[in-house]
Amino acid sequence: MPKLTTHILDTARGKPAAGVDVALFRLENGERKKLCERKTNEDGRMDGALMEGAEFRPGEYELDFSVGEYFGNSNNAGGDADTFLGVVTVRFRINDANANYHIPLLVSPYGYTTYRGS
């Protein structure tokens, strides 16, 4: 079954980013409709897909990753609770309702990158 998944890697520490709040939104008529909000597990992943089944359909979406709270915790910032990034928003489009979409976030306290995974 096609689905949307994500995971977060803390590239500064070389570990999965656990305990990060992630919210999924669908963009409709210029407005954001929240579909779900979850927290990453110890492996930096969600316990299950963010979207699948009848909910999984073509359209424009955004994922909000609350990394500021994660890096604001001195345990995750290597003793430096100074934060630059607050919420990283990734806007993407689902074109094929029969394909899996995986949106990884590789993040450090001062930068990030993402891509479409499989």
Tab-separated table of C-alpha atoms in Angstrom:
chain	number	residue	atom	x	y	z
A	1	MET	CA	0.000	0.000	0.000
A	2	PRO	CA	1.479	3.412	-0.949
A	3	LYS	CA	2.384	5.610	1.971
A	4	LEU	CA	4.233	8.688	3.225
A	5	THR	CA	7.023	8.208	5.752
A	6	THR	CA	9.840	10.298	7.196
A	7	HIS	CA	12.833	10.078	9.472
A	8	ILE	CA	15.255	12.576	10.988
A	9	LEU	CA	18.987	12.157	11.381
A	10	ASP	CA	21.013	14.469	13.626
A	11	THR	CA	24.132	14.836	11.482
A	12	ALA	CA	26.024	16.775	14.168
A	13	ARG	CA	25.802	13.851	16.579
A	14	GLY	CA	25.662	11.051	14.008
A	15	LYS	CA	22.441	9.672	15.527
A	16	PRO	CA	18.726	9.515	14.851
A	17	ALA	CA	16.847	12.548	16.194
A	18	ALA	CA	14.438	11.150	18.792
A	19	GLY	CA	11.540	13.085	20.291
A	20	VAL	CA	11.061	15.612	17.479
A	21	ASP	CA	7.506	16.806	16.831
A	22	VAL	CA	6.493	16.479	13.174
A	23	ALA	CA	3.236	17.824	11.729
A	24	LEU	CA	1.824	17.002	8.290
A	25	PHE	CA	-0.352	19.494	6.410
A	26	ARG	CA	-2.220	19.323	3.108
A	27	LEU	CA	-2.382	22.600	1.178
A	28	GLU	CA	-5.845	23.288	-0.216
A	29	ASN	CA	-6.952	26.593	-1.742
A	30	GLY	CA	-3.989	28.394	-0.182
A	31	GLU	CA	-4.702	27.075	3.316
A	32	ARG	CA	-2.953	24.473	5.451
A	33	LYS	CA	-5.072	21.621	6.790
A	34	LYS	CA	-3.356	19.627	9.535
A	35	LEU	CA	-3.601	15.901	8.899
A	36	CYS	CA	-1.545	14.595	11.800
A	37	GLU	CA	1.134	15.406	14.361
A	38	ARG	CA	3.529	12.861	15.786
A	39	LYS	CA	6.837	12.537	17.595
A	40	THR	CA	9.863	10.639	16.317
A	41	ASN	CA	10.840	7.469	18.140
A	42	GLU	CA	14.335	6.414	19.289
A	43	ASP	CA	15.217	5.541	15.675
A	44	GLY	CA	14.229	9.036	14.449
A	45	ARG	CA	11.178	7.568	12.695
A	46	MET	CA	7.434	7.508	13.224
A	47	ASP	CA	5.699	4.427	14.546
A	48	GLY	CA	3.793	3.887	11.304
A	49	ALA	CA	3.150	5.905	8.165
A	50	LEU	CA	2.170	9.560	8.319
A	51	MET	CA	-0.354	8.988	5.565
A	52	GLU	CA	-1.625	5.923	3.707
A	53	GLY	CA	-4.772	4.353	2.340
A	54	ALA	CA	-7.634	6.625	1.299
A	55	GLU	CA	-5.869	9.673	2.795
A	56	PHE	CA	-2.885	9.170	0.481
A	57	ARG	CA	-3.647	11.177	-2.640
A	58	PRO	CA	-1.970	13.568	-5.053
A	59	GLY	CA	-1.556	17.145	-3.905
A	60	GLU	CA	0.738	19.618	-2.221
A	61	TYR	CA	1.861	18.970	1.354
A	62	GLU	CA	4.103	20.375	4.058
A	63	LEU	CA	5.969	18.671	6.862
A	64	ASP	CA	6.902	20.854	9.854
A	65	PHE	CA	9.850	19.482	11.820
A	66	SER	CA	10.185	21.194	15.250
A	67	VAL	CA	13.960	20.941	15.436
A	68	GLY	CA	14.391	24.083	17.557
A	69	GLU	CA	12.976	22.314	20.585
A	70	TYR	CA	15.174	19.303	19.870
A	71	PHE	CA	18.400	21.330	19.592
A	72	GLY	CA	17.323	23.644	22.418
A	73	ASN	CA	17.781	20.658	24.724
A	74	SER	CA	21.464	20.837	25.726
A	75	ASN	CA	21.638	17.028	25.646
A	76	ASN	CA	21.035	17.188	21.886
A	77	ALA	CA	23.199	20.225	21.153
A	78	GLY	CA	26.441	18.924	22.590
A	79	GLY	CA	26.174	21.224	25.587
A	80	ASP	CA	25.284	24.270	23.443
A	81	ALA	CA	21.589	25.122	23.727
A	82	ASP	CA	21.979	27.970	21.193
A	83	THR	CA	19.465	27.335	18.402
A	84	PHE	CA	19.386	28.765	14.907
A	85	LEU	CA	16.644	26.647	13.339
A	86	GLY	CA	13.164	26.613	14.836
A	87	VAL	CA	10.777	24.785	12.548
A	88	VAL	CA	12.004	23.324	9.277
A	89	THR	CA	9.149	23.242	6.764
A	90	VAL	CA	9.458	20.987	3.742
A	91	ARG	CA	6.900	21.592	1.005
A	92	PHE	CA	6.507	18.775	-1.496
A	93	ARG	CA	4.106	17.372	-4.044
A	94	ILE	CA	2.671	13.882	-4.300
A	95	ASN	CA	2.050	13.201	-7.983
A	96	ASP	CA	1.690	9.426	-8.005
A	97	ALA	CA	-0.827	7.933	-5.566
A	98	ASN	CA	0.567	4.461	-6.300
A	99	ALA	CA	4.146	5.191	-5.160
A	100	ASN	CA	5.775	5.417	-1.749
A	101	TYR	CA	7.096	8.804	-0.675
A	102	HIS	CA	9.782	9.062	1.998
A	103	ILE	CA	10.964	12.506	3.123
A	104	PRO	CA	14.134	12.258	5.236
A	105	LEU	CA	15.536	15.270	7.076
A	106	LEU	CA	19.256	15.438	7.818
A	107	VAL	CA	19.737	18.222	10.320
A	108	SER	CA	22.353	19.913	12.480
A	109	PRO	CA	21.896	22.924	14.764
A	110	TYR	CA	22.703	25.283	11.868
A	111	GLY	CA	21.590	23.624	8.637
A	112	TYR	CA	19.595	20.856	6.999
A	113	THR	CA	19.027	18.944	3.781
A	114	THR	CA	16.238	16.737	2.490
A	115	TYR	CA	15.417	14.633	-0.535
A	116	ARG	CA	12.827	12.213	-1.822
A	117	GLY	CA	13.761	8.774	-0.574
A	118	SER	CA	12.159	5.442	-1.294
